[in-house]
Coordinates of C-alpha atoms and ligand atoms in Angstrom, one line a residue:
X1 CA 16.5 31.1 25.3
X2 CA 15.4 27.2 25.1
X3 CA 13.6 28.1 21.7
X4 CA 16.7 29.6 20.7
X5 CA 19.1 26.5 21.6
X6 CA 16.5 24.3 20.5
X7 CA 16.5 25.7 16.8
X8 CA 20.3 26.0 16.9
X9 CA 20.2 22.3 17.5
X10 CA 18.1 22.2 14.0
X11 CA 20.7 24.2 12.2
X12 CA 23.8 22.5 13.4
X13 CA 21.5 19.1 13.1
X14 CA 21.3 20.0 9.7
X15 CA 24.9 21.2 9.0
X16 CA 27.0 18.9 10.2
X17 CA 24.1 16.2 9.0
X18 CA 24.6 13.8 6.3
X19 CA 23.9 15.5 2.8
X20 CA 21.3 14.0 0.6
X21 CA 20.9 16.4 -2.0
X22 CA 24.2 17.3 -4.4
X23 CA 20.9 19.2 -6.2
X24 CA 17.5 19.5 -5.7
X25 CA 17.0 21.8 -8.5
X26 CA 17.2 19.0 -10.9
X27 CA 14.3 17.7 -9.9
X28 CA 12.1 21.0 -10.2
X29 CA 9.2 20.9 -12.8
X30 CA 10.7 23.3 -15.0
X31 CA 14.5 22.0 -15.3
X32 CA 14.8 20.7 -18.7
X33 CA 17.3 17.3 -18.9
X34 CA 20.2 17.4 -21.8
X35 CA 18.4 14.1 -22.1
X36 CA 15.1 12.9 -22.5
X37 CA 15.0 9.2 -22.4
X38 CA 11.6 7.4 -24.3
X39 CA 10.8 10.8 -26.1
X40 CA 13.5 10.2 -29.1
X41 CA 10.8 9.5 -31.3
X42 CA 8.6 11.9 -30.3
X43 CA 11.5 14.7 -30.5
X44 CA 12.6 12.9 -34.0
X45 CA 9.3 13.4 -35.3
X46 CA 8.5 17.4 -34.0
X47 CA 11.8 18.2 -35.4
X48 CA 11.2 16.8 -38.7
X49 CA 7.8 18.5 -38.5
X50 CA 9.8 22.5 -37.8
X51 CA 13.0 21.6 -39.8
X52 CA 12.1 22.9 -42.8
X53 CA 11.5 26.0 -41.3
X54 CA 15.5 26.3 -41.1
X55 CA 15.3 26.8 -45.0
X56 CA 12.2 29.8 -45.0
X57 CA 9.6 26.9 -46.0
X58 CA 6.0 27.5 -44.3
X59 CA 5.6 24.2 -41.7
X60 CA 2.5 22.5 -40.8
X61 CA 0.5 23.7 -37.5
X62 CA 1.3 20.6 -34.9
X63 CA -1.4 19.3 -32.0
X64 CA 0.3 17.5 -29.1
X65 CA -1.9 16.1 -26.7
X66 CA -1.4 13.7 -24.0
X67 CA -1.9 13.6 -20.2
X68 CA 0.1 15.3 -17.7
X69 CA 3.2 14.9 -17.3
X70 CA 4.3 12.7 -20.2
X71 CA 6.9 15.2 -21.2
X72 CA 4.8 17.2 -23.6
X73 CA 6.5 20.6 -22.4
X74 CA 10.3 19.5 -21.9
X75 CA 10.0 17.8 -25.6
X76 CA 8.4 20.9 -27.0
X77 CA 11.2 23.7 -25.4
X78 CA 13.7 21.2 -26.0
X79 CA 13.2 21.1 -29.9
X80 CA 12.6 24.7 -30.3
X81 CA 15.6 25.2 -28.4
X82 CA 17.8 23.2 -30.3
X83 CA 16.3 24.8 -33.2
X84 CA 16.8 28.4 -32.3
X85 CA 20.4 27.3 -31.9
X86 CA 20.5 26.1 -35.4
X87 CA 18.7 28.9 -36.7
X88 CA 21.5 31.0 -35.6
X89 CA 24.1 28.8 -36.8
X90 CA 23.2 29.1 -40.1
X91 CA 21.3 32.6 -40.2
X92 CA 18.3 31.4 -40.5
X93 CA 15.4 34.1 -40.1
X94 CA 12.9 32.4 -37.3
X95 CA 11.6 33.3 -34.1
X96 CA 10.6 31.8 -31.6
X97 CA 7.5 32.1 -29.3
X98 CA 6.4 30.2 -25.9
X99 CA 3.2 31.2 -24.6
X100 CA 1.6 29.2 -21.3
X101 CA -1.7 29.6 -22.2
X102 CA -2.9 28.8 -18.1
X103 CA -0.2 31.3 -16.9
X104 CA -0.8 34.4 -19.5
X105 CA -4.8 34.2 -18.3
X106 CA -6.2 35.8 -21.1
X107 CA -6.3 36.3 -24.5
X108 CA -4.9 39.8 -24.6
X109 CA -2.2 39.0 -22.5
X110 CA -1.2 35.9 -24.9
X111 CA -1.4 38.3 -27.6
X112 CA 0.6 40.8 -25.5
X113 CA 3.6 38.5 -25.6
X114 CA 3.2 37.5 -29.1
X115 CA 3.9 41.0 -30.1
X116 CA 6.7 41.2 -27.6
X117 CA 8.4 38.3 -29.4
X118 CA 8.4 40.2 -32.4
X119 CA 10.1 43.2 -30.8
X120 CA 6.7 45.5 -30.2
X121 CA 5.5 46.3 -26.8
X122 CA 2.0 46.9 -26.3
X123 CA 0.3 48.6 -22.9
X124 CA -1.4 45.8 -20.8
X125 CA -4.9 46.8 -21.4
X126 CA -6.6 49.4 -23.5
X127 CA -6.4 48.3 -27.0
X128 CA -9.0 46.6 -28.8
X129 CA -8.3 42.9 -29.7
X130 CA -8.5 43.8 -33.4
X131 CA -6.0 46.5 -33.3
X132 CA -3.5 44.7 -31.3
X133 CA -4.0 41.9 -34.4
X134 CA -3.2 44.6 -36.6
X135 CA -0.1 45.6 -35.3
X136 CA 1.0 42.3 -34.4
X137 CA 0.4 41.4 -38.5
X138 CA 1.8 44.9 -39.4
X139 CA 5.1 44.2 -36.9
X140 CA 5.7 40.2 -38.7
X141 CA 5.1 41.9 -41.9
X142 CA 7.9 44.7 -41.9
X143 CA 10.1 42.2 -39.4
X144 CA 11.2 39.4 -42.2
X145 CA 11.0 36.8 -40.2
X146 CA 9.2 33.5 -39.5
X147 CA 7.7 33.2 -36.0
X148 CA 6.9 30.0 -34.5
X149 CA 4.8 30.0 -31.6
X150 CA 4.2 27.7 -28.7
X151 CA 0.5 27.6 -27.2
X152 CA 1.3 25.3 -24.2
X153 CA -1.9 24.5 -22.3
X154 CA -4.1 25.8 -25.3
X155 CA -7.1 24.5 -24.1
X156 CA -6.7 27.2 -21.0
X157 CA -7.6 29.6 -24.3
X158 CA -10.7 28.4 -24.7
X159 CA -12.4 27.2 -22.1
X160 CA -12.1 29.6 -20.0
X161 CA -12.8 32.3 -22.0
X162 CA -14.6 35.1 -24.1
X163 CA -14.7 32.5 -27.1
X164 CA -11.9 31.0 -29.2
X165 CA -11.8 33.9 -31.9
X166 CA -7.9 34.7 -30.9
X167 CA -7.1 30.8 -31.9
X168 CA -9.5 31.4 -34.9
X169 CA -7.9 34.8 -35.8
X170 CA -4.1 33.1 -35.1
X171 CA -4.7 29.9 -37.4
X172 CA -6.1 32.2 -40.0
X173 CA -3.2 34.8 -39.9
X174 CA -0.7 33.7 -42.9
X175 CA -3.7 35.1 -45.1
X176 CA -3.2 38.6 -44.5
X177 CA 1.2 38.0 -44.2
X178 CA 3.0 38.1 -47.2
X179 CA 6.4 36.6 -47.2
X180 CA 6.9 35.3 -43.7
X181 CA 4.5 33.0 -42.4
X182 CA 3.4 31.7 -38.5
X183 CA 3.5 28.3 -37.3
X184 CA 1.4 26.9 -34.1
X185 CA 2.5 24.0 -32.1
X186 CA -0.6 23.5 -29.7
X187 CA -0.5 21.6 -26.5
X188 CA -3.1 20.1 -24.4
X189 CA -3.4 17.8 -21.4
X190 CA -7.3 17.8 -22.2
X191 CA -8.2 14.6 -24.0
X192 CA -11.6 16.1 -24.5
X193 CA -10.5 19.9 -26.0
X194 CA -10.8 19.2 -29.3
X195 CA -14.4 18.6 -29.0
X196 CA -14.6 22.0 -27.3
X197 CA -13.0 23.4 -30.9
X198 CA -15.0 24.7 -34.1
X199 CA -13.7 22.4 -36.7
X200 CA -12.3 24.9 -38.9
X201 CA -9.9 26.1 -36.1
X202 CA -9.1 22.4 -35.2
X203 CA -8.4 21.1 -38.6
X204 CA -5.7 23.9 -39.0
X205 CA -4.2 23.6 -36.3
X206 CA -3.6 19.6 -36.5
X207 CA -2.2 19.6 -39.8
X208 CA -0.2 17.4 -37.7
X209 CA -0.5 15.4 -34.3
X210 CA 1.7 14.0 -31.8
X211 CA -0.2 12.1 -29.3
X212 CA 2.5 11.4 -25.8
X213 CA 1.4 7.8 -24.2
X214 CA 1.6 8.0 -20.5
X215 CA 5.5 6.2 -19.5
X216 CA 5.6 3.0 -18.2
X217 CA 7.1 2.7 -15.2
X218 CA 10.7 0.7 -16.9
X219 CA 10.5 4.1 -18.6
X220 CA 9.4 5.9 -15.4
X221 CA 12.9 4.7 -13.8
X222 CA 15.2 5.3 -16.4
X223 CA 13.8 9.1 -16.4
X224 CA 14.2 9.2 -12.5
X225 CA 17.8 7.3 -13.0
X226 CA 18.9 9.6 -15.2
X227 CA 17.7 13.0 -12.7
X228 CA 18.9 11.1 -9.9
X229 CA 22.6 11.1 -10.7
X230 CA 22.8 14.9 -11.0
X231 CA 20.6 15.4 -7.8
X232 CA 21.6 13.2 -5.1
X233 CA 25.0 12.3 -3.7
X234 CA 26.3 9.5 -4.8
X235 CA 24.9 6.9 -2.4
X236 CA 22.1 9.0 -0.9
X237 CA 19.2 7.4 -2.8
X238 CA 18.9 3.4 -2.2
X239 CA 18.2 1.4 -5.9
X240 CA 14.8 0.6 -4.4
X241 CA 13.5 3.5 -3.3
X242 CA 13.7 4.7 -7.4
X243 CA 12.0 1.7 -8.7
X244 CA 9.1 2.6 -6.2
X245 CA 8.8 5.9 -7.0
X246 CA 8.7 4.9 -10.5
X247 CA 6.2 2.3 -10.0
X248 CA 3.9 4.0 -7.8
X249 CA 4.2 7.4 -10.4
X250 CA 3.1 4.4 -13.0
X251 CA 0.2 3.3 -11.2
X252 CA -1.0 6.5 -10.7
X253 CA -0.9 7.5 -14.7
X254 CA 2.5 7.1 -15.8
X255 CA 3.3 10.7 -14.9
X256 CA 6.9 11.9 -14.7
X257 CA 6.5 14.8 -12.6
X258 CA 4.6 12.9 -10.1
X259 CA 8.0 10.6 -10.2
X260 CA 10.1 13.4 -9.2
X261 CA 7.8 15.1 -6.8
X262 CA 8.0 11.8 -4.9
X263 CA 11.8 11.6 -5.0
X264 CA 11.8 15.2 -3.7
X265 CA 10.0 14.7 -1.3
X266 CA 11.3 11.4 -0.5
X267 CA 15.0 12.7 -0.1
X268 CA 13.5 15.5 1.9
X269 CA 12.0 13.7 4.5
X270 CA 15.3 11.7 5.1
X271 CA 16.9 15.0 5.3
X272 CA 15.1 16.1 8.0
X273 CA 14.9 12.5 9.9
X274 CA 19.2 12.6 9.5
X275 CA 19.1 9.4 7.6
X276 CA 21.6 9.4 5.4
X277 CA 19.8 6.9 2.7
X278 CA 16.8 7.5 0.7
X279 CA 14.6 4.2 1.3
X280 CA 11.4 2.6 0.4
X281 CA 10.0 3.8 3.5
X282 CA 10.7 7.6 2.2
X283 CA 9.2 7.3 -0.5
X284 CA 5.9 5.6 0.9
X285 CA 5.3 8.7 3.5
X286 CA 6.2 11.0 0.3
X287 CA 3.3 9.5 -1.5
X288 CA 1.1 10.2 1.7
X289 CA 2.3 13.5 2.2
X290 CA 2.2 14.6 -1.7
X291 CA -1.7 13.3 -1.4
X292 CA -2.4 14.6 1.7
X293 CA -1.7 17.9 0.0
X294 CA -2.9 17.6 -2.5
X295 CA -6.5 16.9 -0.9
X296 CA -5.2 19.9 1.2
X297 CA -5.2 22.1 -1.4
X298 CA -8.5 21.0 -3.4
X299 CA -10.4 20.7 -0.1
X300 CA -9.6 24.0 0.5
X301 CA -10.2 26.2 -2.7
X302 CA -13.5 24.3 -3.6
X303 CA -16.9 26.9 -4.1
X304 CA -19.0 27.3 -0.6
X305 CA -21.7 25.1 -1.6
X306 CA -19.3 22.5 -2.6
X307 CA -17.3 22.4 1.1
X308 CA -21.1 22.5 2.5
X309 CA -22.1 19.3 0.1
X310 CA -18.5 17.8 1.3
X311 CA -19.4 18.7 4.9
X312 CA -22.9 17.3 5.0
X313 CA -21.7 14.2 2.9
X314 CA -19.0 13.5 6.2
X315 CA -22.1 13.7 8.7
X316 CA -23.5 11.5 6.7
X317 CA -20.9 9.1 6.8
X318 CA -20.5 9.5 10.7
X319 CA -24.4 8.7 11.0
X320 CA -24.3 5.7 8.1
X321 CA -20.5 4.8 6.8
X322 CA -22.0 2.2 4.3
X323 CA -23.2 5.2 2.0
X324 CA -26.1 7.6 1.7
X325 CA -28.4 8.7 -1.1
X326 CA -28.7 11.9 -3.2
X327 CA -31.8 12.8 -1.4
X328 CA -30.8 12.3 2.2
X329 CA -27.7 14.5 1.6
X330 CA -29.6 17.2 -0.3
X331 CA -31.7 17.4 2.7
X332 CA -28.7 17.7 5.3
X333 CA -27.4 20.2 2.5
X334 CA -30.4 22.2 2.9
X335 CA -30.5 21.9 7.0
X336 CA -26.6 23.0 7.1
X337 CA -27.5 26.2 4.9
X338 CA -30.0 27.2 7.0
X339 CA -28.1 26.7 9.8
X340 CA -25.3 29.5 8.7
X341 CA -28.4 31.8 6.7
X342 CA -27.1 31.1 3.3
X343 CA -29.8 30.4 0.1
X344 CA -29.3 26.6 -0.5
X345 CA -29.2 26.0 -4.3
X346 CA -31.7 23.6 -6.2
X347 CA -31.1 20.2 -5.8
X348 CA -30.3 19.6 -9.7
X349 CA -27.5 22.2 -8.9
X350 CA -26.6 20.2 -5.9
X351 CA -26.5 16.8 -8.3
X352 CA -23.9 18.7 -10.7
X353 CA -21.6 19.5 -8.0
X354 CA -21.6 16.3 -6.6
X355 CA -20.6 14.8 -10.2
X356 CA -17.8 17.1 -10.0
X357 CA -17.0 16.4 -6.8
X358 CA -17.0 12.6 -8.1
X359 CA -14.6 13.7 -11.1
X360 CA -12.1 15.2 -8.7
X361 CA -12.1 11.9 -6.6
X362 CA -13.5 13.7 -3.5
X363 CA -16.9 11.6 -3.2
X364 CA -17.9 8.6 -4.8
X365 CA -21.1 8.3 -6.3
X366 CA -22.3 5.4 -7.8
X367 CA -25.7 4.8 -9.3
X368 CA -27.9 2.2 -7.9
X369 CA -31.0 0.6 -8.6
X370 CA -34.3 0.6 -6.4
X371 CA -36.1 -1.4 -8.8
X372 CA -39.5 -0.4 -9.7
X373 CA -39.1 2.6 -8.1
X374 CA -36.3 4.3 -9.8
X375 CA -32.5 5.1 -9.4
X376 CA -30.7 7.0 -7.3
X377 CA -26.8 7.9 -6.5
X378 CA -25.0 6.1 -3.5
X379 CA -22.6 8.8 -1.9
X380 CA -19.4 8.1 -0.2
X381 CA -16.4 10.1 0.7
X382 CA -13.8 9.5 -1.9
X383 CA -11.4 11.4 1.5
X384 CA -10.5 10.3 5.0
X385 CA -13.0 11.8 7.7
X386 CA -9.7 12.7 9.4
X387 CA -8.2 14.9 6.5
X388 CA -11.8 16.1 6.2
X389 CA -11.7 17.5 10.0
X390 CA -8.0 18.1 10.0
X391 CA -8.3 20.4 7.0
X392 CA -11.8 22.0 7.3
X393 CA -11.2 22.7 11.3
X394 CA -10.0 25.8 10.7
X395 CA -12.2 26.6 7.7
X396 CA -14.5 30.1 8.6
X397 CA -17.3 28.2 6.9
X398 CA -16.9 24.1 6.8
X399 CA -15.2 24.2 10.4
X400 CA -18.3 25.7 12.4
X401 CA -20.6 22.6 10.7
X402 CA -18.2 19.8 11.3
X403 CA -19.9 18.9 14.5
X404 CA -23.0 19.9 13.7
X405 CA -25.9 17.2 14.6
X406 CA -28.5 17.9 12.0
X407 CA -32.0 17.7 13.4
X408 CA -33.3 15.7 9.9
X409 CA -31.2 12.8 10.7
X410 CA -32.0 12.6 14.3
X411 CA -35.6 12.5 12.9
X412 CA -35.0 9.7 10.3
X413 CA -33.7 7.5 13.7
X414 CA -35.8 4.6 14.5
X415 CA -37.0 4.9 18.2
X416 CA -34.7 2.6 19.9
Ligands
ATP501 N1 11.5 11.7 -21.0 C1 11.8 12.5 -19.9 N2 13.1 12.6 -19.5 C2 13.4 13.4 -18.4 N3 12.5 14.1 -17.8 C3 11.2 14.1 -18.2 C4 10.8 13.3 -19.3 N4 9.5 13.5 -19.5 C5 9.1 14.3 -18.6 N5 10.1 14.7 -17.8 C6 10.1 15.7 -16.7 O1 8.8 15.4 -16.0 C7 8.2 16.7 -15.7 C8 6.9 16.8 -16.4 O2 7.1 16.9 -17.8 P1 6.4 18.0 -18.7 O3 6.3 19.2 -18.0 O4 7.0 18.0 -20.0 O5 4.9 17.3 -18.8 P2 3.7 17.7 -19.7 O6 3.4 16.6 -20.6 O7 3.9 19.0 -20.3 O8 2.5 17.8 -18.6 P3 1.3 18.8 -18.5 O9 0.3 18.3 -19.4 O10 0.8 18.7 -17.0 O11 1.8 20.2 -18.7 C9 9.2 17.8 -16.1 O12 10.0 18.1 -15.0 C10 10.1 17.1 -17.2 O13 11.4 17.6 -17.2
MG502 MG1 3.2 20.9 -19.9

């Protein structure tokens, strides 16, 4: 009965509670403003790119790259939206097709749905590549019309994958169509994709390229003003509290979903404390709690010898914060392996992970000079040792080694 009362305090807390949110919804990833402020020129220019389209005329293939969120996927929908509309408006013959590259998985499946956008379904699996080609040329063919079609996340395509024929086979396809024509609007996060391309398939496909800068943050908190107004209550969110969000989202690298994901979080966090105004304060345990887990979440899913590196690079730190070298944490690496009967990998395999762990900001490695007698890497947790334990203490494999006491360190200690 207490738990009962206790959570009908919660509910009635909450009810009677001052409202924050008018709605939150507006500030979801995948709502898509009326308005996009600092993109006019970007929009300006993709629409003058697929306008003549509107009058049957074959349009260049377009590349837009440009880091996360600098509005590379609300410019794009936005665009073809407004063009779809137009199309209509004036019986124009043109389809449209948006593909996530990351979400569909594969190339089948991204093939799957461009045949779906032309009115042909095809089974999930089964069919060979080449024959679903076939059909999907045979289907624009007969269908009269134009198709343009939206690879979002392209590089997902082909990095992941069997090879990059399907982009090969997609920005060679107006050969075999005769009287309608595809166009590809490619779009990548991945500065370094295009180096990942054969040249053929990237020269096609960036007949044209829009490049999105990351926002400053002036920009930053117009963006936020403008979703703000439609998703608080008038009143809710203090003046301040937007310019940080919008300055810290700048810092970071000018990201606009990172903006919003702090003024979520921000507003709901003042929900749930009863305060009726969105502060600075909000905002700042927002940015600790969107870190936090997001540290969670990498922490979590990394490969087993990876957590085991991370693991033996936190003993390390407990037994020497100032920093340890590649070779002493190989050699806790090993000792932690044996310790839980798994094959420890090489020690060049051990290198590459911890570069990657480096990339993803998890440990710090920096090279350093022994003079005469070579170089090595300095290794330090890029993490706090808290989230380390907080998040690995339940872990079935990183939590059992958290407090382990290796025996090779207890060797390397000087006798007192
Ligand atoms: N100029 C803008 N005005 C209003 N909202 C914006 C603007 N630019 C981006 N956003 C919003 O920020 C979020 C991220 O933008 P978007 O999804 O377009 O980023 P992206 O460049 O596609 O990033 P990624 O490379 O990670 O896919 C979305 O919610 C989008 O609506
Ligand atoms: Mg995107």
């Amino acid at each position: 009965l207490g738990e009962s009362n206790a959570l009908d305090g919660v509910f009635d807390k909450f009810l009677s509670g001052v409202k924050i949110f008018l709605n939150r919804n507006v500030l979801r990833h995948d709502y898509i403003p009326d308005n996009l402020p600092h993109r006019g020129e970007h929009i300006h220019r993709l629409g003058g790119i697929l306008a003549p389209s509107l009058s049957g005329s074959k349009v260049s293939n377009v590349f837009i790259y440009g880091k996360t969120g600098t509005g590379k996927t609300a410019v794009a929908k936005f665009v073809l939206d407004r063009l779809e509309h137009k199309a209509k408006e004036v019986g124009a013959p043109i389809k449209i097709c948006y593909v996530n590259c990351r979400f569909a998985g594969t190339n089948y499946r991204v093939l799957a749905d461009l045949c779906r956008s032309v009115g042909m379904d095809i089974p999930f699996t089964g069919l060979a590549t080449g024959e679903v080609l076939d059909r999907f040329r045979n289907a624009l063919n007969s269908g009269h019309s134009m198709l343009l079609v939206v690879l979002d996340e392209i590089d997902a395509l082909v990095k992941r994958q069997e090879d990059d024929s399907l982009l090969y086979e997609l920005t060679r396809i107006n050969e075999r169509l005769h009287g309608v024509w595809v166009g590809l609007i490619g779009i990548s996060n991945d500065l370094h994709f295009k180096e990942f391309l054969d040249p053929r398939v990237l020269s096609c496909l960036s007949e044209e390229e829009v490049v999105f800068k990351p926002y400053l943050a002036d920009e930053l908190y117009d963006i936020l003003l403008d979703r703000a107004k439609k998703a608080f209550v008038d009143g809710a969110l203090s003046d301040s509290a937007l310019r940080l969000s919008a300055a810290l989202a700048a810092g970071e690298h000018g990201d606009a979903r990172r903006a919003l994901d702090l003024l979520r979080v921000a507003g709901e966090l003042a929900e749930r404390e009863g305060d009726n105004v969105v502060t600075e304060e909000h905002v700042r345990l927002a940015q600790q709690k969107i870190e936090h887990d997001r540290v969670s979440e990498v922490l979590r899913s990394l490969p087993l010898h990876s957590k085991i590196v991370l693991v033996g690079s936190y003993i390390l730190n407990n037994h020497s914060p100032q920093g340890s070298v590649t070779g002493d944490l190989y050699e806790v690496y090993q000792e932690l392996c044996r310790v839980i009967n798994i094959e420890p990998l090489t020690q060049r395999r051990i290198s590459g992970l911890i570069n990657e762990l480096d990339v993803m900001g998890i440990l710090n490695a920096r090279v350093v000079s022994f003079g005469r007698y070579g170089r090595t890497k300095k290794i330090r947790l890029g993490v706090s040792a808290k989230d380390i334990i907080q998040i690995y203490s339940e872990d079935s494999v990183a939590g059992p080694l958290i407090g382990y006491v290796p025996k090779c360190l207890q060797k390397h200690r000087s006798p007192a």
